[in-house]
Coordinates of C-alpha atoms and ligand atoms in Angstrom, one line a residue:
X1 CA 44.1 68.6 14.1
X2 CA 47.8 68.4 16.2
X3 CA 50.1 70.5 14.5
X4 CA 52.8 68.6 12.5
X5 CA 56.4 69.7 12.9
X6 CA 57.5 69.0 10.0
X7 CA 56.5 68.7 6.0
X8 CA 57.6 65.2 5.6
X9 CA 55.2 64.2 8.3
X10 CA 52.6 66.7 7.4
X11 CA 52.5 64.4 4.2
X12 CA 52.2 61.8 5.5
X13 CA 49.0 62.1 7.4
X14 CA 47.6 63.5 4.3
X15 CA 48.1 60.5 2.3
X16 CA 46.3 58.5 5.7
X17 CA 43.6 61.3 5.3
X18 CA 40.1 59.3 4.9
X19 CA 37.9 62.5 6.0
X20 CA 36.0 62.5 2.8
X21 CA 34.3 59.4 2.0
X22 CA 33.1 60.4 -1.9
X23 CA 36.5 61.0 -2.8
X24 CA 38.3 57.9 -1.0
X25 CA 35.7 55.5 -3.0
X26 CA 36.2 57.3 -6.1
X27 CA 40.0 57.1 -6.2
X28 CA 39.9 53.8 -5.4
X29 CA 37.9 53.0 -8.0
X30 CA 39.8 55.0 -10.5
X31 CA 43.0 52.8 -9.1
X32 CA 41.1 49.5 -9.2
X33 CA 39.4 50.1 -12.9
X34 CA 42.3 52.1 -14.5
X35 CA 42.3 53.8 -18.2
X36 CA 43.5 51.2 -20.5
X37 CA 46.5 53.1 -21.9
X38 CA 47.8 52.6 -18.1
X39 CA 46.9 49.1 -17.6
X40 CA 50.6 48.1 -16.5
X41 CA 50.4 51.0 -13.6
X42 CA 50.2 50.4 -10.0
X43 CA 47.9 53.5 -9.4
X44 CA 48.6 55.8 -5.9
X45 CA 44.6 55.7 -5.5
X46 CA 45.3 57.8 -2.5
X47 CA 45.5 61.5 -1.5
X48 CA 48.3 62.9 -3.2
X49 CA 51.2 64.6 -0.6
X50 CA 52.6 67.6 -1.6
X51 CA 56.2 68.1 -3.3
X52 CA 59.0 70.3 -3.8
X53 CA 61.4 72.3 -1.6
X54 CA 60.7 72.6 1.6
X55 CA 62.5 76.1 1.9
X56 CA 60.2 77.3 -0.8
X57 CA 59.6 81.2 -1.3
X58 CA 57.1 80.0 -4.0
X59 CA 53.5 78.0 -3.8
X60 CA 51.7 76.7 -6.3
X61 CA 48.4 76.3 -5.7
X62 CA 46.6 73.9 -7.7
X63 CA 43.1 72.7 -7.8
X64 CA 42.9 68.6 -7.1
X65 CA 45.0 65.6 -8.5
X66 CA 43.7 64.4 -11.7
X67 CA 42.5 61.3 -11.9
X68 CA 44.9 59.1 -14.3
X69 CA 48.0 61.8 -13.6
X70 CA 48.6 62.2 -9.8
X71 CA 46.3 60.0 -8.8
X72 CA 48.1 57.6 -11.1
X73 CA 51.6 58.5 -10.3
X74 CA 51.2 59.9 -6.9
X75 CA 52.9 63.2 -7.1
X76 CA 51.4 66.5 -8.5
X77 CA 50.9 67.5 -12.2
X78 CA 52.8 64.1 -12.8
X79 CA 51.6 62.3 -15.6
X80 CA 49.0 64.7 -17.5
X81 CA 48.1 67.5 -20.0
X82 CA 48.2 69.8 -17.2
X83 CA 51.9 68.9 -15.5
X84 CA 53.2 68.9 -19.3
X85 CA 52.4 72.2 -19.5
X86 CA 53.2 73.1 -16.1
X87 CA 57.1 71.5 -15.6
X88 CA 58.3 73.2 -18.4
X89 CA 58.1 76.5 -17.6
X90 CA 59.2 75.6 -14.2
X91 CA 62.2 74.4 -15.8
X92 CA 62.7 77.3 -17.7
X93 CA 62.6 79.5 -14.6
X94 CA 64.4 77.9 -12.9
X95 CA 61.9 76.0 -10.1
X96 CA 62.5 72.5 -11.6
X97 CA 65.3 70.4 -12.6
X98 CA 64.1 69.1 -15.7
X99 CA 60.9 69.7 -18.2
X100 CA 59.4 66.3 -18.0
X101 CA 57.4 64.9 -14.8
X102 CA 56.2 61.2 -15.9
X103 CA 56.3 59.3 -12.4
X104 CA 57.2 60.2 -8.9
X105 CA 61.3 58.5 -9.3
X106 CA 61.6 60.2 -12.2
X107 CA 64.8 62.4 -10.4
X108 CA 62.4 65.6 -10.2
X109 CA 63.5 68.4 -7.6
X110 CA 62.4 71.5 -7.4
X111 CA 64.2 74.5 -6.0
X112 CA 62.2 77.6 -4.1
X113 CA 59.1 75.7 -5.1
X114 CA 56.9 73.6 -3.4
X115 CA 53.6 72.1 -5.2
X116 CA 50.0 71.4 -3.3
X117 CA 46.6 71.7 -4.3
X118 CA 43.3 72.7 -2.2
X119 CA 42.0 69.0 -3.0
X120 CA 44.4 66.6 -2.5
X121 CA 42.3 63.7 -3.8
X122 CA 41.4 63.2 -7.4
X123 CA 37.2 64.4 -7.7
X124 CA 34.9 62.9 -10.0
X125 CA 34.7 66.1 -13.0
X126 CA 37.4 67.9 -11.4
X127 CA 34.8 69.1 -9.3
X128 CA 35.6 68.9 -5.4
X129 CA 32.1 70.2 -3.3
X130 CA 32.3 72.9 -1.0
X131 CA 32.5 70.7 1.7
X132 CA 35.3 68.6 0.3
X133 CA 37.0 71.5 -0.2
X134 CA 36.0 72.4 3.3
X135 CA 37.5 69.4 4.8
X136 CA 40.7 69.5 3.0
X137 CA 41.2 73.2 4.1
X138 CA 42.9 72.5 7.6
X139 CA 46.2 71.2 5.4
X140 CA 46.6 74.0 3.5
X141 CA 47.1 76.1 6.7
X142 CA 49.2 73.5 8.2
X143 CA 51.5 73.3 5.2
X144 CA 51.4 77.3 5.0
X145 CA 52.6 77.2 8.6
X146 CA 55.0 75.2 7.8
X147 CA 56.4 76.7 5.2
X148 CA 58.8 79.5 7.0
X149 CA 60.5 81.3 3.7
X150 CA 57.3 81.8 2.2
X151 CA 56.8 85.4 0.2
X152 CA 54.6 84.3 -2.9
X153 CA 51.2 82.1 -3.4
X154 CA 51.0 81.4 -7.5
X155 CA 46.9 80.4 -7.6
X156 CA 46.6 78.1 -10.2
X157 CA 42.6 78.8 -11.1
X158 CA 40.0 80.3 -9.7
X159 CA 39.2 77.6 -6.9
X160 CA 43.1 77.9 -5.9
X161 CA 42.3 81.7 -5.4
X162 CA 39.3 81.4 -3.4
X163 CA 41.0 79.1 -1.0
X164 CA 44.6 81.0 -0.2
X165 CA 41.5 84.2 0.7
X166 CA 39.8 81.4 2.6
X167 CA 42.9 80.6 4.3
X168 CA 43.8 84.3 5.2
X169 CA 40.3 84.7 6.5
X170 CA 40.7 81.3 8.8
X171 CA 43.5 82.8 10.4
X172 CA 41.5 86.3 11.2
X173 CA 44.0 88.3 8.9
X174 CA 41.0 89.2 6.0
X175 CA 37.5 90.6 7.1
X176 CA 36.1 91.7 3.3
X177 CA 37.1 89.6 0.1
X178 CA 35.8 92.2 -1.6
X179 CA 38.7 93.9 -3.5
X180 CA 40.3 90.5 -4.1
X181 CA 39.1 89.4 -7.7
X182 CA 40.3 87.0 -9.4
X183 CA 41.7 87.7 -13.0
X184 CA 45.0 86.0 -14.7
X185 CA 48.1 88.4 -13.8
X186 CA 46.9 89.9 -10.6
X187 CA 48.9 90.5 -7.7
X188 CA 47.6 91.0 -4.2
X189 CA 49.3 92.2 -1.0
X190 CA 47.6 89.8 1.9
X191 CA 47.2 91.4 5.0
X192 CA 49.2 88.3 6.3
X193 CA 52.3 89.0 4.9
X194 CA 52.4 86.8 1.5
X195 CA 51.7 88.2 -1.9
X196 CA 49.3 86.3 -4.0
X197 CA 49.4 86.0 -8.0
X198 CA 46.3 83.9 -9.9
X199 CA 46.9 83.1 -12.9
X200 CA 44.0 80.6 -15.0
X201 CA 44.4 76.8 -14.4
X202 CA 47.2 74.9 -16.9
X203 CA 44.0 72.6 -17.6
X204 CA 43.8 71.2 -21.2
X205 CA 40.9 72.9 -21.6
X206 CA 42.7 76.5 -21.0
X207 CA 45.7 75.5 -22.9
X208 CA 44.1 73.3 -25.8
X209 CA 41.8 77.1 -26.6
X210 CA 44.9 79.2 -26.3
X211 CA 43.2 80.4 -23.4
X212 CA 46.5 80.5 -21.4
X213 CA 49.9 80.5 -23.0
X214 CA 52.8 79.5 -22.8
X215 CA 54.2 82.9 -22.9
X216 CA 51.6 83.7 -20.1
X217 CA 52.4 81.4 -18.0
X218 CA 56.1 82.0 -18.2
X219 CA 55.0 85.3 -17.2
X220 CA 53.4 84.4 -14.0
X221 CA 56.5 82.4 -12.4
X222 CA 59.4 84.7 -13.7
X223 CA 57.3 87.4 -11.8
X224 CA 56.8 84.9 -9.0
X225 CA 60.4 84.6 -8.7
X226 CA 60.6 88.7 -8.8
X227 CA 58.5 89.1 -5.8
X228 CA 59.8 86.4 -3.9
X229 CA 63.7 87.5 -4.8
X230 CA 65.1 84.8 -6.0
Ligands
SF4_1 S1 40.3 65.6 -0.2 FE1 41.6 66.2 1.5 S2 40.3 66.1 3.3 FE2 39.3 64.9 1.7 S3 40.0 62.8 2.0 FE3 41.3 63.8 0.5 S4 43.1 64.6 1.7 FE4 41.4 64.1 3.1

């Protein structure tokens, strides 16, 4: 892959990104079919770019676009359980300019924060396979590259996790995973340079059982901004 020189046309050639068949047909037939409470909606049905400030200190790290939010509206955590728990705590410290994120013109911007996922299409289950994930790899390193104020990666889940360690270990700079374990709060000093924090997923399913709070999360990106000295 030729390096991009900029974000704007890094996202671009994701959203032209047809490298895993699976995922193409299934978003399209997500878009075609629709769920009935969206009817009216013109679904993105297409990878989803990443968003936010392109000075960012700050990444969050998601998992893949769900399939009736981002995949729906075409910008991440927009329109689902996951972005209404996400946006406002990034409103209340300070990343976003407002708590809601319903559609991609909804006047969103984000400040020392930009948004991106390891999956950038929508998988059947939430579930991307290895291989998917594989694929979709080389645009995380791309976008990392890009990225020149970066200090702090914010993994949003497990998966997240496992693929900033797989990106440190692309570029040479991590020979043993080994003392890297993922658990929600922990910090990690990469040998590259960054700091990672994971923190669990703001699925429904963790935020539905109380698994992670509000409180917790609140946690994670005031400390984000901490690290990254904003
Ligand atoms: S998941 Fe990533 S690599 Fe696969 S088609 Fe979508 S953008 Fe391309």
């Amino acid at each position: 892959m030729a390096a991009a020189k900029t974000l704007a046309i890094l996202n671009k050639r994701i959203v032209a990104c047809e490298l895993c068949p699976r995922l193409r047909a299934y978003i399209a037939d997500v878009a075609r079919e629709k769920r009935r409470a969206y009817r009216e909606w013109e679904y993105w049905g297409r990878p989803v770019p990443s968003f936010g400030d392109e000075k960012a200190r700050v990444l969050a790290l998601g998992l893949a676009p769900g399939a009736h939010g981002s995949n729906r509206t075409g910008r991440p955590f927009t329109g689902d359980g996951s972005g209404d728990f996400l946006y406002p705590v990034l409103h209340e410290t300070g990343f976003a300019s407002q708590p809601t994120a319903t559609r991609r013109d909804d006047g969103m911007v984000l400040n020392g924060l930009w948004i991106t996922s390891v999956a950038r299409c929508a998988p059947p289950g939430n579930k991307p396979t290895t291989e998917e994930l594989r694929s979709c790899a080389p645009w995380l390193d791309e976008e990392i590259r890009l990225l020149m104020n970066l200090r702090v990666v914010v993994c949003l889940g497990r998966i997240a996790f496992d693929g900033l360690l797989a990106h440190e270990a692309r570029l040479g700079r991590l020979v043993s995973r080994a003392k890297f374990t993922f658990a929600h709060g922990a910090e990690y000093a990469l040998p590259g340079g960054l700091i990672a924090i994971a923190s669990y997923h703001p699925s429904l399913q963790n935020t539905n059982t109380g698994k992670l709070t509000r409180a917790m999360f609140l946690k994670i990106f005031m400390r984000a901004r901490e690290l990254a000295g904003l």
